[in-house]
Amino acid sequence: ILNVEQSPQSLHVQEGDSTNFTCSFPSSNFYALHWYRWETAKSPEALFVMTLNGDEKKKGRISATLNTKEGYSYLYIKGSQPEDSATYLCAFVVAGNMLTFGGGTRLMVKP
Amino acid sequence: GAVVSQHPSWVICKSGTSVKIECRSLDFQATTMFWYRQFPKQSLMLMATSNEGSKATYEQGVEKDKFLINHASLTLSTLTVTSAHPEDSSFYICSARDQGEEQFFGPGTRLTVL
């Protein structure tokens, strides 16, 4: 059983704050790491697919880094806005493309 | 972007009935579709992987006779929960993949079995 953990489970920040959260995963048999943003009553939306150690990806105010040797990825949000409120999921992928999800970090941004 | 729909979004049924959930890729052909289940306060757990025209591959602990999966076309997969019981109450969500790495998710179906 692959153990993918996300921390914290939930996070409350003020509008304008920058924040980050962690996804940790097994460091062996790594193929890829996916990040998703999941708003209530909507489909999870793919943010990043990360494959190489040292990868850094950016989409607007959101960025992510990857360390496959130590088995973690960080997701950063700069200047959080209320519309960033969502659950952020990471999913670890071994060969065969099966996604193993973490429990998610629920972010709430207060105006 | 790629869009995946699910129907119904919410279903309540009596114990013993069967429920069918549809997953459609609206603007791309999905060679592979995945079915996940999420119990309260838990992660999304993969139930099965289905490729168009072939039998689904079920994860350990998932009963294939209880959760029937049909992937008859490149845009449609169905999950039928047969003889549903209260312990089957959960959130079921599908995803679809074309030739690439990315999986595109539907919005999910909440099943409540009374």
JSON list of C-alpha atoms in Angstrom, two decimals:
[
{"chain": "A", "resi": 1, "resn": "ILE", "atom": "CA", "xyz": [0.00, 0.00, 0.00]},
{"chain": "A", "resi": 2, "resn": "LEU", "atom": "CA", "xyz": [1.46, 3.35, -1.02]},
{"chain": "A", "resi": 3, "resn": "ASN", "atom": "CA", "xyz": [1.40, 6.01, 1.65]},
{"chain": "A", "resi": 4, "resn": "VAL", "atom": "CA", "xyz": [0.75, 9.51, 0.37]},
{"chain": "A", "resi": 5, "resn": "GLU", "atom": "CA", "xyz": [0.28, 12.11, 3.07]},
{"chain": "A", "resi": 6, "resn": "GLN", "atom": "CA", "xyz": [-0.68, 15.74, 2.91]},
{"chain": "A", "resi": 7, "resn": "SER", "atom": "CA", "xyz": [-0.28, 18.33, 5.59]},
{"chain": "A", "resi": 8, "resn": "PRO", "atom": "CA", "xyz": [-1.89, 20.25, 7.03]},
{"chain": "A", "resi": 9, "resn": "GLN", "atom": "CA", "xyz": [-5.36, 18.74, 6.70]},
{"chain": "A", "resi": 10, "resn": "SER", "atom": "CA", "xyz": [-6.89, 22.19, 6.73]},
{"chain": "A", "resi": 11, "resn": "LEU", "atom": "CA", "xyz": [-5.68, 25.72, 6.69]},
{"chain": "A", "resi": 12, "resn": "HIS", "atom": "CA", "xyz": [-7.35, 29.09, 7.29]},
{"chain": "A", "resi": 13, "resn": "VAL", "atom": "CA", "xyz": [-5.56, 32.17, 5.97]},
{"chain": "A", "resi": 14, "resn": "GLN", "atom": "CA", "xyz": [-6.43, 35.81, 5.42]},
{"chain": "A", "resi": 15, "resn": "GLU", "atom": "CA", "xyz": [-6.81, 37.26, 1.97]},
{"chain": "A", "resi": 16, "resn": "GLY", "atom": "CA", "xyz": [-3.40, 38.40, 0.76]},
{"chain": "A", "resi": 17, "resn": "ASP", "atom": "CA", "xyz": [-1.44, 35.89, 2.82]},
{"chain": "A", "resi": 18, "resn": "SER", "atom": "CA", "xyz": [0.92, 33.53, 1.06]},
{"chain": "A", "resi": 19, "resn": "THR", "atom": "CA", "xyz": [0.72, 29.91, 2.06]},
{"chain": "A", "resi": 20, "resn": "ASN", "atom": "CA", "xyz": [2.16, 26.51, 1.32]},
{"chain": "A", "resi": 21, "resn": "PHE", "atom": "CA", "xyz": [1.41, 22.89, 2.03]},
{"chain": "A", "resi": 22, "resn": "THR", "atom": "CA", "xyz": [3.14, 19.57, 1.68]},
{"chain": "A", "resi": 23, "resn": "CYS", "atom": "CA", "xyz": [2.65, 16.26, -0.05]},
{"chain": "A", "resi": 24, "resn": "SER", "atom": "CA", "xyz": [4.93, 13.41, 0.99]},
{"chain": "A", "resi": 25, "resn": "PHE", "atom": "CA", "xyz": [5.17, 10.17, -0.93]},
{"chain": "A", "resi": 26, "resn": "PRO", "atom": "CA", "xyz": [7.36, 7.08, -1.28]},
{"chain": "A", "resi": 27, "resn": "SER", "atom": "CA", "xyz": [10.74, 7.95, -2.76]},
{"chain": "A", "resi": 28, "resn": "SER", "atom": "CA", "xyz": [11.05, 4.66, -4.64]},
{"chain": "A", "resi": 29, "resn": "ASN", "atom": "CA", "xyz": [9.42, 3.73, -7.96]},
{"chain": "A", "resi": 30, "resn": "PHE", "atom": "CA", "xyz": [8.53, 7.34, -8.64]},
{"chain": "A", "resi": 31, "resn": "TYR", "atom": "CA", "xyz": [6.90, 8.06, -11.99]},
{"chain": "A", "resi": 32, "resn": "ALA", "atom": "CA", "xyz": [5.00, 11.32, -11.52]},
{"chain": "A", "resi": 33, "resn": "LEU", "atom": "CA", "xyz": [3.21, 13.53, -9.03]},
{"chain": "A", "resi": 34, "resn": "HIS", "atom": "CA", "xyz": [-0.07, 15.27, -9.83]},
{"chain": "A", "resi": 35, "resn": "TRP", "atom": "CA", "xyz": [-1.60, 18.25, -8.05]},
{"chain": "A", "resi": 36, "resn": "TYR", "atom": "CA", "xyz": [-5.33, 18.92, -8.27]},
{"chain": "A", "resi": 37, "resn": "ARG", "atom": "CA", "xyz": [-7.53, 21.73, -7.05]},
{"chain": "A", "resi": 38, "resn": "TRP", "atom": "CA", "xyz": [-11.02, 20.60, -6.01]},
{"chain": "A", "resi": 39, "resn": "GLU", "atom": "CA", "xyz": [-13.78, 23.08, -5.33]},
{"chain": "A", "resi": 40, "resn": "THR", "atom": "CA", "xyz": [-16.98, 21.88, -3.72]},
{"chain": "A", "resi": 41, "resn": "ALA", "atom": "CA", "xyz": [-19.53, 20.51, -6.20]},
{"chain": "A", "resi": 42, "resn": "LYS", "atom": "CA", "xyz": [-17.07, 20.74, -9.09]},
{"chain": "A", "resi": 43, "resn": "SER", "atom": "CA", "xyz": [-14.65, 18.38, -10.79]},
{"chain": "A", "resi": 44, "resn": "PRO", "atom": "CA", "xyz": [-11.09, 18.21, -9.52]},
{"chain": "A", "resi": 45, "resn": "GLU", "atom": "CA", "xyz": [-9.02, 20.44, -11.77]},
{"chain": "A", "resi": 46, "resn": "ALA", "atom": "CA", "xyz": [-5.51, 19.44, -12.72]},
{"chain": "A", "resi": 47, "resn": "LEU", "atom": "CA", "xyz": [-2.89, 21.99, -11.68]},
{"chain": "A", "resi": 48, "resn": "PHE", "atom": "CA", "xyz": [0.45, 20.34, -12.33]},
{"chain": "A", "resi": 49, "resn": "VAL", "atom": "CA", "xyz": [1.99, 17.08, -13.46]},
{"chain": "A", "resi": 50, "resn": "MET", "atom": "CA", "xyz": [5.52, 16.84, -12.14]},
{"chain": "A", "resi": 51, "resn": "THR", "atom": "CA", "xyz": [7.97, 14.21, -13.23]},
{"chain": "A", "resi": 52, "resn": "LEU", "atom": "CA", "xyz": [11.58, 15.30, -12.69]},
{"chain": "A", "resi": 53, "resn": "ASN", "atom": "CA", "xyz": [13.44, 15.78, -9.44]},
{"chain": "A", "resi": 54, "resn": "GLY", "atom": "CA", "xyz": [13.91, 19.49, -8.91]},
{"chain": "A", "resi": 55, "resn": "ASP", "atom": "CA", "xyz": [10.93, 20.40, -11.11]},
{"chain": "A", "resi": 56, "resn": "GLU", "atom": "CA", "xyz": [9.33, 23.74, -10.39]},
{"chain": "A", "resi": 57, "resn": "LYS", "atom": "CA", "xyz": [6.06, 24.60, -12.07]},
{"chain": "A", "resi": 58, "resn": "LYS", "atom": "CA", "xyz": [4.00, 27.75, -11.96]},
{"chain": "A", "resi": 59, "resn": "LYS", "atom": "CA", "xyz": [0.46, 28.72, -12.90]},
{"chain": "A", "resi": 60, "resn": "GLY", "atom": "CA", "xyz": [-0.40, 32.29, -12.01]},
{"chain": "A", "resi": 61, "resn": "ARG", "atom": "CA", "xyz": [-0.03, 32.69, -8.25]},
{"chain": "A", "resi": 62, "resn": "ILE", "atom": "CA", "xyz": [0.31, 28.97, -7.66]},
{"chain": "A", "resi": 63, "resn": "SER", "atom": "CA", "xyz": [3.59, 27.12, -7.92]},
{"chain": "A", "resi": 64, "resn": "ALA", "atom": "CA", "xyz": [4.92, 23.70, -6.96]},
{"chain": "A", "resi": 65, "resn": "THR", "atom": "CA", "xyz": [8.28, 22.09, -6.35]},
{"chain": "A", "resi": 66, "resn": "LEU", "atom": "CA", "xyz": [9.30, 18.46, -6.38]},
{"chain": "A", "resi": 67, "resn": "ASN", "atom": "CA", "xyz": [11.96, 16.48, -4.53]},
{"chain": "A", "resi": 68, "resn": "THR", "atom": "CA", "xyz": [11.78, 12.83, -5.59]},
{"chain": "A", "resi": 69, "resn": "LYS", "atom": "CA", "xyz": [14.86, 11.77, -3.62]},
{"chain": "A", "resi": 70, "resn": "GLU", "atom": "CA", "xyz": [13.36, 12.71, -0.29]},
{"chain": "A", "resi": 71, "resn": "GLY", "atom": "CA", "xyz": [9.77, 12.15, -1.37]},
{"chain": "A", "resi": 72, "resn": "TYR", "atom": "CA", "xyz": [7.99, 15.47, -1.04]},
{"chain": "A", "resi": 73, "resn": "SER", "atom": "CA", "xyz": [6.36, 18.21, -3.05]},
{"chain": "A", "resi": 74, "resn": "TYR", "atom": "CA", "xyz": [5.35, 21.68, -1.92]},
{"chain": "A", "resi": 75, "resn": "LEU", "atom": "CA", "xyz": [2.46, 23.71, -3.30]},
{"chain": "A", "resi": 76, "resn": "TYR", "atom": "CA", "xyz": [2.71, 27.48, -2.82]},
{"chain": "A", "resi": 77, "resn": "ILE", "atom": "CA", "xyz": [-0.01, 30.08, -3.22]},
{"chain": "A", "resi": 78, "resn": "LYS", "atom": "CA", "xyz": [1.14, 33.69, -3.31]},
{"chain": "A", "resi": 79, "resn": "GLY", "atom": "CA", "xyz": [-1.28, 36.37, -2.14]},
{"chain": "A", "resi": 80, "resn": "SER", "atom": "CA", "xyz": [-4.22, 34.05, -1.42]},
{"chain": "A", "resi": 81, "resn": "GLN", "atom": "CA", "xyz": [-7.65, 35.13, -2.64]},
{"chain": "A", "resi": 82, "resn": "PRO", "atom": "CA", "xyz": [-11.07, 33.89, -1.51]},
{"chain": "A", "resi": 83, "resn": "GLU", "atom": "CA", "xyz": [-11.47, 32.11, -4.84]},
{"chain": "A", "resi": 84, "resn": "ASP", "atom": "CA", "xyz": [-8.43, 29.98, -3.96]},
{"chain": "A", "resi": 85, "resn": "SER", "atom": "CA", "xyz": [-10.54, 28.30, -1.27]},
{"chain": "A", "resi": 86, "resn": "ALA", "atom": "CA", "xyz": [-10.66, 24.64, -2.22]},
{"chain": "A", "resi": 87, "resn": "THR", "atom": "CA", "xyz": [-9.23, 21.27, -1.35]},
{"chain": "A", "resi": 88, "resn": "TYR", "atom": "CA", "xyz": [-5.81, 20.68, -2.86]},
{"chain": "A", "resi": 89, "resn": "LEU", "atom": "CA", "xyz": [-5.02, 17.06, -3.64]},
{"chain": "A", "resi": 90, "resn": "CYS", "atom": "CA", "xyz": [-1.77, 15.45, -4.60]},
{"chain": "A", "resi": 91, "resn": "ALA", "atom": "CA", "xyz": [-1.57, 12.06, -6.28]},
{"chain": "A", "resi": 92, "resn": "PHE", "atom": "CA", "xyz": [1.48, 9.85, -6.58]},
{"chain": "A", "resi": 93, "resn": "VAL", "atom": "CA", "xyz": [1.93, 7.81, -9.72]},
{"chain": "A", "resi": 94, "resn": "VAL", "atom": "CA", "xyz": [3.94, 4.66, -10.27]},
{"chain": "A", "resi": 95, "resn": "ALA", "atom": "CA", "xyz": [4.39, 3.13, -13.71]},
{"chain": "A", "resi": 96, "resn": "GLY", "atom": "CA", "xyz": [1.00, 2.10, -15.06]},
{"chain": "A", "resi": 97, "resn": "ASN", "atom": "CA", "xyz": [-0.45, 5.49, -14.29]},
{"chain": "A", "resi": 98, "resn": "MET", "atom": "CA", "xyz": [-2.48, 4.52, -11.26]},
{"chain": "A", "resi": 99, "resn": "LEU", "atom": "CA", "xyz": [-3.06, 7.56, -9.04]},
{"chain": "A", "resi": 100, "resn": "THR", "atom": "CA", "xyz": [-2.72, 7.16, -5.29]},
{"chain": "A", "resi": 101, "resn": "PHE", "atom": "CA", "xyz": [-4.19, 10.21, -3.61]},
{"chain": "A", "resi": 102, "resn": "GLY", "atom": "CA", "xyz": [-3.31, 11.96, -0.41]},
{"chain": "A", "resi": 103, "resn": "GLY", "atom": "CA", "xyz": [-6.05, 13.04, 1.94]},
{"chain": "A", "resi": 104, "resn": "GLY", "atom": "CA", "xyz": [-5.99, 16.62, 0.70]},
{"chain": "A", "resi": 105, "resn": "THR", "atom": "CA", "xyz": [-5.41, 20.01, 2.27]},
{"chain": "A", "resi": 106, "resn": "ARG", "atom": "CA", "xyz": [-8.53, 22.08, 2.67]},
{"chain": "A", "resi": 107, "resn": "LEU", "atom": "CA", "xyz": [-7.72, 25.76, 2.24]},
{"chain": "A", "resi": 108, "resn": "MET", "atom": "CA", "xyz": [-10.10, 28.49, 3.36]},
{"chain": "A", "resi": 109, "resn": "VAL", "atom": "CA", "xyz": [-9.21, 32.08, 2.53]},
{"chain": "A", "resi": 110, "resn": "LYS", "atom": "CA", "xyz": [-11.05, 34.72, 4.54]},
{"chain": "A", "resi": 111, "resn": "PRO", "atom": "CA", "xyz": [-11.78, 38.06, 2.86]},
{"chain": "B", "resi": 1, "resn": "GLY", "atom": "CA", "xyz": [-9.98, 21.84, -21.60]},
{"chain": "B", "resi": 2, "resn": "ALA", "atom": "CA", "xyz": [-11.21, 18.27, -21.46]},
{"chain": "B", "resi": 3, "resn": "VAL", "atom": "CA", "xyz": [-14.61, 17.87, -19.84]},
{"chain": "B", "resi": 4, "resn": "VAL", "atom": "CA", "xyz": [-15.96, 14.81, -18.09]},
{"chain": "B", "resi": 5, "resn": "SER", "atom": "CA", "xyz": [-19.54, 14.60, -16.92]},
{"chain": "B", "resi": 6, "resn": "GLN", "atom": "CA", "xyz": [-21.20, 12.24, -14.47]},
{"chain": "B", "resi": 7, "resn": "HIS", "atom": "CA", "xyz": [-24.82, 11.41, -14.04]},
{"chain": "B", "resi": 8, "resn": "PRO", "atom": "CA", "xyz": [-26.58, 11.45, -11.69]},
{"chain": "B", "resi": 9, "resn": "SER", "atom": "CA", "xyz": [-24.84, 13.86, -9.33]},
{"chain": "B", "resi": 10, "resn": "TRP", "atom": "CA", "xyz": [-26.82, 12.58, -6.36]},
{"chain": "B", "resi": 11, "resn": "VAL", "atom": "CA", "xyz": [-28.90, 9.47, -5.86]},
{"chain": "B", "resi": 12, "resn": "ILE", "atom": "CA", "xyz": [-30.81, 8.06, -2.93]},
{"chain": "B", "resi": 13, "resn": "CYS", "atom": "CA", "xyz": [-32.04, 4.50, -3.15]},
{"chain": "B", "resi": 14, "resn": "LYS", "atom": "CA", "xyz": [-33.47, 1.74, -1.02]},
{"chain": "B", "resi": 15, "resn": "SER", "atom": "CA", "xyz": [-31.32, -1.12, 0.18]},
{"chain": "B", "resi": 16, "resn": "GLY", "atom": "CA", "xyz": [-31.29, -3.96, -2.33]},
{"chain": "B", "resi": 17, "resn": "THR", "atom": "CA", "xyz": [-31.73, -1.88, -5.46]},
{"chain": "B", "resi": 18, "resn": "SER", "atom": "CA", "xyz": [-29.12, -1.40, -8.17]},
{"chain": "B", "resi": 19, "resn": "VAL", "atom": "CA", "xyz": [-27.83, 1.99, -9.18]},
{"chain": "B", "resi": 20, "resn": "LYS", "atom": "CA", "xyz": [-26.11, 2.90, -12.42]},
{"chain": "B", "resi": 21, "resn": "ILE", "atom": "CA", "xyz": [-23.72, 5.85, -12.66]},
{"chain": "B", "resi": 22, "resn": "GLU", "atom": "CA", "xyz": [-22.60, 7.17, -16.02]},
{"chain": "B", "resi": 23, "resn": "CYS", "atom": "CA", "xyz": [-19.28, 8.81, -16.81]},
{"chain": "B", "resi": 24, "resn": "ARG", "atom": "CA", "xyz": [-18.86, 10.57, -20.15]},
{"chain": "B", "resi": 25, "resn": "SER", "atom": "CA", "xyz": [-15.93, 12.31, -21.78]},
{"chain": "B", "resi": 26, "resn": "LEU", "atom": "CA", "xyz": [-17.58, 15.15, -23.67]},
{"chain": "B", "resi": 27, "resn": "ASP", "atom": "CA", "xyz": [-14.87, 16.49, -25.96]},
{"chain": "B", "resi": 28, "resn": "PHE", "atom": "CA", "xyz": [-12.24, 13.78, -26.21]},
{"chain": "B", "resi": 29, "resn": "GLN", "atom": "CA", "xyz": [-11.95, 10.04, -26.60]},
{"chain": "B", "resi": 30, "resn": "ALA", "atom": "CA", "xyz": [-11.07, 8.29, -23.38]},
{"chain": "B", "resi": 31, "resn": "THR", "atom": "CA", "xyz": [-9.05, 5.17, -23.93]},
{"chain": "B", "resi": 32, "resn": "THR", "atom": "CA", "xyz": [-9.00, 4.57, -20.20]},
{"chain": "B", "resi": 33, "resn": "MET", "atom": "CA", "xyz": [-11.46, 5.47, -17.49]},
{"chain": "B", "resi": 34, "resn": "PHE", "atom": "CA", "xyz": [-11.01, 5.13, -13.77]},
{"chain": "B", "resi": 35, "resn": "TRP", "atom": "CA", "xyz": [-13.55, 4.80, -10.95]},
{"chain": "B", "resi": 36, "resn": "TYR", "atom": "CA", "xyz": [-12.76, 6.09, -7.47]},
{"chain": "B", "resi": 37, "resn": "ARG", "atom": "CA", "xyz": [-14.65, 6.05, -4.20]},
{"chain": "B", "resi": 38, "resn": "GLN", "atom": "CA", "xyz": [-14.30, 8.43, -1.28]},
{"chain": "B", "resi": 39, "resn": "PHE", "atom": "CA", "xyz": [-15.66, 7.70, 2.17]},
{"chain": "B", "resi": 40, "resn": "PRO", "atom": "CA", "xyz": [-16.08, 10.63, 4.59]},
{"chain": "B", "resi": 41, "resn": "LYS", "atom": "CA", "xyz": [-12.78, 12.14, 5.71]},
{"chain": "B", "resi": 42, "resn": "GLN", "atom": "CA", "xyz": [-10.80, 9.69, 3.60]},
{"chain": "B", "resi": 43, "resn": "SER", "atom": "CA", "xyz": [-8.76, 9.89, 0.41]},
{"chain": "B", "resi": 44, "resn": "LEU", "atom": "CA", "xyz": [-10.02, 9.11, -3.05]},
{"chain": "B", "resi": 45, "resn": "MET", "atom": "CA", "xyz": [-9.44, 5.38, -3.49]},
{"chain": "B", "resi": 46, "resn": "LEU", "atom": "CA", "xyz": [-9.15, 3.76, -6.88]},
{"chain": "B", "resi": 47, "resn": "MET", "atom": "CA", "xyz": [-11.74, 1.04, -7.38]},
{"chain": "B", "resi": 48, "resn": "ALA", "atom": "CA", "xyz": [-11.10, -0.07, -10.93]},
{"chain": "B", "resi": 49, "resn": "THR", "atom": "CA", "xyz": [-9.54, 0.81, -14.25]},
{"chain": "B", "resi": 50, "resn": "SER", "atom": "CA", "xyz": [-11.38, 0.19, -17.48]},
{"chain": "B", "resi": 51, "resn": "ASN", "atom": "CA", "xyz": [-10.17, 0.24, -21.06]},
{"chain": "B", "resi": 52, "resn": "GLU", "atom": "CA", "xyz": [-12.64, 0.54, -23.88]},
{"chain": "B", "resi": 53, "resn": "GLY", "atom": "CA", "xyz": [-13.80, -2.84, -25.11]},
{"chain": "B", "resi": 54, "resn": "SER", "atom": "CA", "xyz": [-12.12, -4.92, -22.44]},
{"chain": "B", "resi": 55, "resn": "LYS", "atom": "CA", "xyz": [-12.89, -6.07, -18.91]},
{"chain": "B", "resi": 56, "resn": "ALA", "atom": "CA", "xyz": [-12.17, -3.75, -16.05]},
{"chain": "B", "resi": 57, "resn": "THR", "atom": "CA", "xyz": [-9.26, -4.32, -13.70]},
{"chain": "B", "resi": 58, "resn": "TYR", "atom": "CA", "xyz": [-10.37, -4.13, -10.08]},
{"chain": "B", "resi": 59, "resn": "GLU", "atom": "CA", "xyz": [-8.25, -3.09, -7.13]},
{"chain": "B", "resi": 60, "resn": "GLN", "atom": "CA", "xyz": [-7.77, -5.45, -4.22]},
{"chain": "B", "resi": 61, "resn": "GLY", "atom": "CA", "xyz": [-10.80, -5.60, -1.98]},
{"chain": "B", "resi": 62, "resn": "VAL", "atom": "CA", "xyz": [-13.26, -4.32, -4.59]},
{"chain": "B", "resi": 63, "resn": "GLU", "atom": "CA", "xyz": [-15.90, -6.91, -5.52]},
{"chain": "B", "resi": 64, "resn": "LYS", "atom": "CA", "xyz": [-16.26, -7.08, -9.27]},
{"chain": "B", "resi": 65, "resn": "ASP", "atom": "CA", "xyz": [-19.68, -8.73, -9.04]},
{"chain": "B", "resi": 66, "resn": "LYS", "atom": "CA", "xyz": [-20.97, -5.93, -6.87]},
{"chain": "B", "resi": 67, "resn": "PHE", "atom": "CA", "xyz": [-19.48, -3.04, -8.84]},
{"chain": "B", "resi": 68, "resn": "LEU", "atom": "CA", "xyz": [-20.10, -3.78, -12.49]},
{"chain": "B", "resi": 69, "resn": "ILE", "atom": "CA", "xyz": [-18.16, -1.62, -14.91]},
{"chain": "B", "resi": 70, "resn": "ASN", "atom": "CA", "xyz": [-18.91, -1.32, -18.59]},
{"chain": "B", "resi": 71, "resn": "HIS", "atom": "CA", "xyz": [-16.75, 0.72, -20.95]},
{"chain": "B", "resi": 72, "resn": "ALA", "atom": "CA", "xyz": [-18.57, 0.11, -24.18]},
{"chain": "B", "resi": 73, "resn": "SER", "atom": "CA", "xyz": [-17.40, 3.18, -26.08]},
{"chain": "B", "resi": 74, "resn": "LEU", "atom": "CA", "xyz": [-14.55, 5.66, -26.06]},
{"chain": "B", "resi": 75, "resn": "THR", "atom": "CA", "xyz": [-16.74, 8.28, -24.42]},
{"chain": "B", "resi": 76, "resn": "LEU", "atom": "CA", "xyz": [-18.83, 6.33, -21.93]},
{"chain": "B", "resi": 77, "resn": "SER", "atom": "CA", "xyz": [-18.20, 4.14, -18.91]},
{"chain": "B", "resi": 78, "resn": "THR", "atom": "CA", "xyz": [-20.84, 3.02, -16.44]},
{"chain": "B", "resi": 79, "resn": "LEU", "atom": "CA", "xyz": [-20.56, 1.79, -12.89]},
{"chain": "B", "resi": 80, "resn": "THR", "atom": "CA", "xyz": [-23.48, -0.24, -11.56]},
{"chain": "B", "resi": 81, "resn": "VAL", "atom": "CA", "xyz": [-23.68, -0.80, -7.83]},
{"chain": "B", "resi": 82, "resn": "THR", "atom": "CA", "xyz": [-25.70, -4.00, -7.61]},
{"chain": "B", "resi": 83, "resn": "SER", "atom": "CA", "xyz": [-27.94, -4.76, -4.64]},
{"chain": "B", "resi": 84, "resn": "ALA", "atom": "CA", "xyz": [-26.76, -1.65, -2.86]},
{"chain": "B", "resi": 85, "resn": "HIS", "atom": "CA", "xyz": [-26.57, -1.60, 0.93]},
{"chain": "B", "resi": 86, "resn": "PRO", "atom": "CA", "xyz": [-26.05, 1.28, 3.37]},
{"chain": "B", "resi": 87, "resn": "GLU", "atom": "CA", "xyz": [-22.32, 0.52, 3.58]},
{"chain": "B", "resi": 88, "resn": "ASP", "atom": "CA", "xyz": [-22.08, 1.30, -0.15]},
{"chain": "B", "resi": 89, "resn": "SER", "atom": "CA", "xyz": [-23.11, 4.88, 0.56]},
{"chain": "B", "resi": 90, "resn": "SER", "atom": "CA", "xyz": [-20.20, 6.94, -0.63]},
{"chain": "B", "resi": 91, "resn": "PHE", "atom": "CA", "xyz": [-18.99, 9.50, -3.14]},
{"chain": "B", "resi": 92, "resn": "TYR", "atom": "CA", "xyz": [-18.13, 7.91, -6.48]},
{"chain": "B", "resi": 93, "resn": "ILE", "atom": "CA", "xyz": [-16.04, 9.82, -8.99]},
{"chain": "B", "resi": 94, "resn": "CYS", "atom": "CA", "xyz": [-14.70, 8.87, -12.38]},
{"chain": "B", "resi": 95, "resn": "SER", "atom": "CA", "xyz": [-11.81, 10.13, -14.42]},
{"chain": "B", "resi": 96, "resn": "ALA", "atom": "CA", "xyz": [-10.87, 9.71, -18.04]},
{"chain": "B", "resi": 97, "resn": "ARG", "atom": "CA", "xyz": [-7.60, 9.76, -19.89]},
{"chain": "B", "resi": 98, "resn": "ASP", "atom": "CA", "xyz": [-6.83, 9.99, -23.57]},
{"chain": "B", "resi": 99, "resn": "GLN", "atom": "CA", "xyz": [-3.31, 9.23, -24.82]},
{"chain": "B", "resi": 100, "resn": "GLY", "atom": "CA", "xyz": [-1.55, 11.51, -22.37]},
{"chain": "B", "resi": 101, "resn": "GLU", "atom": "CA", "xyz": [-0.64, 11.35, -18.69]},
{"chain": "B", "resi": 102, "resn": "GLU", "atom": "CA", "xyz": [-3.37, 13.55, -17.35]},
{"chain": "B", "resi": 103, "resn": "GLN", "atom": "CA", "xyz": [-6.63, 12.29, -15.92]},
{"chain": "B", "resi": 104, "resn": "PHE", "atom": "CA", "xyz": [-9.70, 14.49, -16.20]},
{"chain": "B", "resi": 105, "resn": "PHE", "atom": "CA", "xyz": [-12.28, 14.08, -13.48]},
{"chain": "B", "resi": 106, "resn": "GLY", "atom": "CA", "xyz": [-16.04, 14.18, -13.43]},
{"chain": "B", "resi": 107, "resn": "PRO", "atom": "CA", "xyz": [-17.84, 16.07, -10.67]},
{"chain": "B", "resi": 108, "resn": "GLY", "atom": "CA", "xyz": [-18.76, 12.91, -8.79]},
{"chain": "B", "resi": 109, "resn": "THR", "atom": "CA", "xyz": [-21.92, 11.14, -7.69]},
{"chain": "B", "resi": 110, "resn": "ARG", "atom": "CA", "xyz": [-23.07, 10.99, -4.11]},
{"chain": "B", "resi": 111, "resn": "LEU", "atom": "CA", "xyz": [-24.86, 7.72, -3.38]},
{"chain": "B", "resi": 112, "resn": "THR", "atom": "CA", "xyz": [-26.98, 7.33, -0.27]},
{"chain": "B", "resi": 113, "resn": "VAL", "atom": "CA", "xyz": [-28.50, 3.91, 0.38]},
{"chain": "B", "resi": 114, "resn": "LEU", "atom": "CA", "xyz": [-31.29, 3.86, 2.92]}
]
